[in-house]
mmCIF file of C-alpha atoms in Angstrom:
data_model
loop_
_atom_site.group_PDB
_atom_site.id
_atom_site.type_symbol
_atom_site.label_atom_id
_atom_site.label_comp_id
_atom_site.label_asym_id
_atom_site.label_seq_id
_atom_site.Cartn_x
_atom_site.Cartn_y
_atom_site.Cartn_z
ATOM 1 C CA UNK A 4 93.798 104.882 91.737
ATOM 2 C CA UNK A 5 91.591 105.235 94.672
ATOM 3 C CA UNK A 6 93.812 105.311 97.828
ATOM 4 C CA UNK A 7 92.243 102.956 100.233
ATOM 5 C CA UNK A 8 93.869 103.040 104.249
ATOM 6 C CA UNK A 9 93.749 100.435 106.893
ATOM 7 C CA UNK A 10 94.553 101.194 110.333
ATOM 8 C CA UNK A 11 96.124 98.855 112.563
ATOM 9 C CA UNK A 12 95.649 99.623 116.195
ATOM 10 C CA UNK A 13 98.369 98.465 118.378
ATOM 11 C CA UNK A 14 97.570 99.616 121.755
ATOM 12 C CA UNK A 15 96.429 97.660 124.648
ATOM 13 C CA UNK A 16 93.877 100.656 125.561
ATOM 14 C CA UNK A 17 91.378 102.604 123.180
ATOM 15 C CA UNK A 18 91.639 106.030 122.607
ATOM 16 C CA UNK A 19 94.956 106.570 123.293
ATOM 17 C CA UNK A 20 97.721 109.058 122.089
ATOM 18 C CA UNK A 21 99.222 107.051 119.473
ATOM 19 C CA UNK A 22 95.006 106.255 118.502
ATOM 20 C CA UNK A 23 94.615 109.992 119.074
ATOM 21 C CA UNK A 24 97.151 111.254 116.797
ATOM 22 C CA UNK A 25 96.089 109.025 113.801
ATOM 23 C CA UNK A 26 93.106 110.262 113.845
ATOM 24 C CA UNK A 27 94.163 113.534 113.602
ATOM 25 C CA UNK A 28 96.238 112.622 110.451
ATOM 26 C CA UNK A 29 93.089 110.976 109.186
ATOM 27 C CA UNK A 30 90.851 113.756 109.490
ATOM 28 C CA UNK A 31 93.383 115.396 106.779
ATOM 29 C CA UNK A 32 92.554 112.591 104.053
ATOM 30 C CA UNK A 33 90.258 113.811 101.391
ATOM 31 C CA UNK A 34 86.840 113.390 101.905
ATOM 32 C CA UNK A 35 85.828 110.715 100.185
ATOM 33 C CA UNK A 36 89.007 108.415 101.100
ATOM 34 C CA UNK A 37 88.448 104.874 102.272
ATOM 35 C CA UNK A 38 89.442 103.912 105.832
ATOM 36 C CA UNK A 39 89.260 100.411 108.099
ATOM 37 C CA UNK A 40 90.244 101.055 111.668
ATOM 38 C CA UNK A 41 91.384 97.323 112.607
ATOM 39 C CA UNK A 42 91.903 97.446 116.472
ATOM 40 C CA UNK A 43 94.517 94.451 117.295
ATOM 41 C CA UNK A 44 93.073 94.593 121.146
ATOM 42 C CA UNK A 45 88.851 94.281 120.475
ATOM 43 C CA UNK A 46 89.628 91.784 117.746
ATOM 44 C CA UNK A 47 93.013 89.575 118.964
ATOM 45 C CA UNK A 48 95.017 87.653 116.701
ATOM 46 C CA UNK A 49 96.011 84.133 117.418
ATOM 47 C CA UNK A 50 99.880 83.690 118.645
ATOM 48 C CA UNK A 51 102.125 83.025 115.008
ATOM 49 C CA UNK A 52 102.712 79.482 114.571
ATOM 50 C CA UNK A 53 105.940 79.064 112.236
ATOM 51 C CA UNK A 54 104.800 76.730 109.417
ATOM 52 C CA UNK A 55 107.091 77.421 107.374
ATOM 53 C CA UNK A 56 108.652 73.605 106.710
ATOM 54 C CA UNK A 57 105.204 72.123 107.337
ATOM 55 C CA UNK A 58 103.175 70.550 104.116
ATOM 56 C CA UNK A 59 100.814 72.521 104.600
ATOM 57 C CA UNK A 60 100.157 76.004 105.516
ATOM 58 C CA UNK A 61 96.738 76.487 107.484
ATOM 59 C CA UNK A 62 94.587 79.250 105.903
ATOM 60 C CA UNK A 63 93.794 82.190 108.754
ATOM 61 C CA UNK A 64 90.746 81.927 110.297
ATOM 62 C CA UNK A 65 88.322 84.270 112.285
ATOM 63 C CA UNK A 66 89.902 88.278 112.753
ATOM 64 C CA UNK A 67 93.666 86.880 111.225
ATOM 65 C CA UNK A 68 91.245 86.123 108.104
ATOM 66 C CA UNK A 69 89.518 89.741 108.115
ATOM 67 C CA UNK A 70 92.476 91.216 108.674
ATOM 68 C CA UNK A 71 94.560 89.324 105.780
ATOM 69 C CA UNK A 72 91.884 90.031 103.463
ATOM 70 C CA UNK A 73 92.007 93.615 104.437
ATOM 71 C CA UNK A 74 95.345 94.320 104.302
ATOM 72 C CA UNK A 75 95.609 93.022 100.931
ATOM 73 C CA UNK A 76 92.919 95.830 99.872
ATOM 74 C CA UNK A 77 94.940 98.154 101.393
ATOM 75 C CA UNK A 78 97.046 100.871 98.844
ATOM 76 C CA UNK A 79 98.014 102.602 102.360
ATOM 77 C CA UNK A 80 98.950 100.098 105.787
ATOM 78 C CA UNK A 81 99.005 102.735 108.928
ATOM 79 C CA UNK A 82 100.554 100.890 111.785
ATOM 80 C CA UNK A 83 99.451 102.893 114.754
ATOM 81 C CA UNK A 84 101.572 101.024 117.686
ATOM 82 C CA UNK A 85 102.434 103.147 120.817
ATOM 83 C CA UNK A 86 106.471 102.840 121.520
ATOM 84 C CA UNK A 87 106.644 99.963 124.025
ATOM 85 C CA UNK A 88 109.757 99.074 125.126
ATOM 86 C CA UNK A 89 111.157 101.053 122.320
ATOM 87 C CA UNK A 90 109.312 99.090 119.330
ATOM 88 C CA UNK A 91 106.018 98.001 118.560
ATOM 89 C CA UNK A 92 103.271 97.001 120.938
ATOM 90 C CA UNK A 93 103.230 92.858 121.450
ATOM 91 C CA UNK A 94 100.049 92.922 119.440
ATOM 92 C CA UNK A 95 101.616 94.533 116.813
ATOM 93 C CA UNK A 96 104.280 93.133 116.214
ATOM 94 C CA UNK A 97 102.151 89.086 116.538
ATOM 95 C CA UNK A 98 100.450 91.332 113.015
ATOM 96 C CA UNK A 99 103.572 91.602 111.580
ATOM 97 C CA UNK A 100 104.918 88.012 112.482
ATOM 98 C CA UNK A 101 101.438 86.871 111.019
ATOM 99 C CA UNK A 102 103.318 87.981 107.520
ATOM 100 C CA UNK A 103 105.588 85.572 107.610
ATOM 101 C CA UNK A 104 102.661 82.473 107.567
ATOM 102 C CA UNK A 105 101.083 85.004 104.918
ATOM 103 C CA UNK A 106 104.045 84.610 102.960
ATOM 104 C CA UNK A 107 103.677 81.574 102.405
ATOM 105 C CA UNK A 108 100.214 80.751 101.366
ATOM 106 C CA UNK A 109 99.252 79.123 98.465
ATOM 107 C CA UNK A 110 97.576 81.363 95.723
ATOM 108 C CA UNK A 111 97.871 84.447 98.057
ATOM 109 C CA UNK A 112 101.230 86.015 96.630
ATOM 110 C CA UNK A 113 101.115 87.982 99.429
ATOM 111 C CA UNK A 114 104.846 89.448 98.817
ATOM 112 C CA UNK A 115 104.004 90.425 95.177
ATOM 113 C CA UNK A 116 100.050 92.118 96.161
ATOM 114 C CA UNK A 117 102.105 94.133 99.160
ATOM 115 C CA UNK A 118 104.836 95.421 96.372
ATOM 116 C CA UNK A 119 104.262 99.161 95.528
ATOM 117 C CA UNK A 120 101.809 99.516 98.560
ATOM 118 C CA UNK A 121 103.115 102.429 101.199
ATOM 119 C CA UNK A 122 103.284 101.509 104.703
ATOM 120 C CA UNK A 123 102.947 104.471 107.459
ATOM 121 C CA UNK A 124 103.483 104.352 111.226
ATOM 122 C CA UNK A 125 102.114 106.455 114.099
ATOM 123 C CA UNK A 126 103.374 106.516 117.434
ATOM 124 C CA UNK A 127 103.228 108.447 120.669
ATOM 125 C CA UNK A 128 105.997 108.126 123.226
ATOM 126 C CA UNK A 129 106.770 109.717 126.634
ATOM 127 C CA UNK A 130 110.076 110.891 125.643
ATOM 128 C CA UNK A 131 110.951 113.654 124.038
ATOM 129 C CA UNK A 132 114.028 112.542 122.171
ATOM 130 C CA UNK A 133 112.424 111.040 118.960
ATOM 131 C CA UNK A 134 115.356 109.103 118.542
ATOM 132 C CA UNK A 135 114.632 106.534 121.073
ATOM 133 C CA UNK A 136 112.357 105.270 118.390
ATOM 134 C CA UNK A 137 114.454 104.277 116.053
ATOM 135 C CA UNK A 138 113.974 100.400 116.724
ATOM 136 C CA UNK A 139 110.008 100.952 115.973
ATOM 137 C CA UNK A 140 110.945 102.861 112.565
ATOM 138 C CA UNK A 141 113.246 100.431 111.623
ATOM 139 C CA UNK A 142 111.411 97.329 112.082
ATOM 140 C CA UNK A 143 108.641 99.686 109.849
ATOM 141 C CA UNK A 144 110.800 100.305 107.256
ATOM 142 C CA UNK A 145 112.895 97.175 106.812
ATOM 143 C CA UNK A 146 109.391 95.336 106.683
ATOM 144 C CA UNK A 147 108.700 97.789 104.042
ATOM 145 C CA UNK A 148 111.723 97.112 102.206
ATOM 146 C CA UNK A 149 111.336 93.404 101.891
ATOM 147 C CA UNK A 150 108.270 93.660 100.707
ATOM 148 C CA UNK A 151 108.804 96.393 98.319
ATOM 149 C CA UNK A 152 106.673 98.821 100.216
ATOM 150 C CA UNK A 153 107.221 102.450 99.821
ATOM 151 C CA UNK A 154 107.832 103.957 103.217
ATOM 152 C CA UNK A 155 106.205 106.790 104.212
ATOM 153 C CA UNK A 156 107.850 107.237 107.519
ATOM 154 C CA UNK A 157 106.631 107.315 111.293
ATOM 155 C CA UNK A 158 104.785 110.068 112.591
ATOM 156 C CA UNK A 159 106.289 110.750 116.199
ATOM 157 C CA UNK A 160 104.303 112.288 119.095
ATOM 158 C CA UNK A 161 104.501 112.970 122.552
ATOM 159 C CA UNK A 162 102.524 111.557 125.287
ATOM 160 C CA UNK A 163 102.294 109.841 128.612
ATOM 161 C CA UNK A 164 98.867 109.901 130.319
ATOM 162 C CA UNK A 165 95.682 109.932 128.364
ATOM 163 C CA UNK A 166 95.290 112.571 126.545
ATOM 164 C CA UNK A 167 98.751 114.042 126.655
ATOM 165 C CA UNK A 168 99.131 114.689 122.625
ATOM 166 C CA UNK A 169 96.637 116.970 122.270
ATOM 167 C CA UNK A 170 99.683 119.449 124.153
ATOM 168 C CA UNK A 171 102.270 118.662 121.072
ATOM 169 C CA UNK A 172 101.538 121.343 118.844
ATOM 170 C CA UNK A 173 103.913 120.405 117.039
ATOM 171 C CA UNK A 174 102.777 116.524 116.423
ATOM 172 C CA UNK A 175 99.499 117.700 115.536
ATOM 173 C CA UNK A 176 101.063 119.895 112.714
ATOM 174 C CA UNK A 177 103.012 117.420 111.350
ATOM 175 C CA UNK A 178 99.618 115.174 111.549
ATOM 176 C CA UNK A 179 97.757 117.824 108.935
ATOM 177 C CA UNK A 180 100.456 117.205 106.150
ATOM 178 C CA UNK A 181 101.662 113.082 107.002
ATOM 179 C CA UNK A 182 99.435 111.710 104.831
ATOM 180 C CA UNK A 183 99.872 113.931 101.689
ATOM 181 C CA UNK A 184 103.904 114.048 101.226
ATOM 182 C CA UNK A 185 105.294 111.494 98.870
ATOM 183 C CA UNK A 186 106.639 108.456 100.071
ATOM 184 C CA UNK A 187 109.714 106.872 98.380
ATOM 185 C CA UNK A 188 110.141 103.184 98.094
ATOM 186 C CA UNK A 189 112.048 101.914 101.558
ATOM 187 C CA UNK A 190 115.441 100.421 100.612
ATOM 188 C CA UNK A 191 117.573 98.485 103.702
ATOM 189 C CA UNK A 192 120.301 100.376 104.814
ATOM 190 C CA UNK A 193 122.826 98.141 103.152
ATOM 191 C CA UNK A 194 121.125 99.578 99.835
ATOM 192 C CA UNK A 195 121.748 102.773 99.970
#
């Protein structure tokens, strides 16, 4: 099967270490590979309206549309949120609430096409104490797990200014090998 990657962009700026570091991973991916770069801040989604009792469900319109349609085509989903208050970017996470409407659909089966799929994350953060991104990992992989997404982890960087994680050696080493380890199917803690 032809691995096919979309690549959310979380941050409220372009170019920035999170952005930076992705594309470092990217550049690994065989040549040939399929990518989408969907940036969440040039192309805004509306704010999640919970329909979940209504009648009806409104079908996405305008970039919530485009960006339905391509995460469905998706066999890889690369989150690439910086670590804002310790989780995903707002933008992000209105992506990941925008699941919930998807859901629930009619004749998209969202839950069952996202089954199987592997879901990746990429973050940069100023501190240096990976753990303090735990909250962004979990929300990654427990999204995973409901879904029935394999989980292929979070790739963890360091940077504050512009520009910073091109100093992490050590980021950009684990960024040449991300993309290529296997990625087991993400259970809830609870499961294990």
């Amino acid at each position: 099967m032809t691995r096919r990657f979309l690549f959310v962009l979380g941050s409220s700026r372009p170019d920035g270490n999170t952005e930076l570091l992705a594309r470092t991973a990217a550049e690994q991916l065989p040549a040939g590979t399929e990518q989408e770069w969907f940036s969440l801040a040039e192309q805004p989604l509306p704010d999640f309206v919970d329909f979940r009792h209504d009648a009806e469900i409104p079908r996405p319109e305008g970039p919530a549309a485009h960006l339905l349609d391509a995460t469905l085509a998706a066999t890889d989903l690369v989150i690439v949120s910086p670590l804002y208050w310790y989780s995903v970017s707002a933008q992000t996470k209105r992506y990941l609430d925008h699941w919930a409407g998807w859901l629930r659909l009619p004749g998209v089966d969202f839950k069952a096409r996202m089954a199987g799929r592997t879901l990746w994350g990429v973050t940069a953060l100023a501190h240096e104490e990976f753990e303090v991104a735990d909250p962004l990992v979990g929300t990654l992989r427990h999204s995973a797990a409901y879904l029935g997404m394999r989980f292929g982890g979070v790739l963890l960087g360091n940077g504050s200014k512009p520009g910073d994680v091109r100093t992490d050696t050590e980021a950009l080493a684990r960024a040449k090998t991300f993309f290529a380890q296997d990625a087991p199917f993400a259970r809830f803690p609870y499961e294990r």
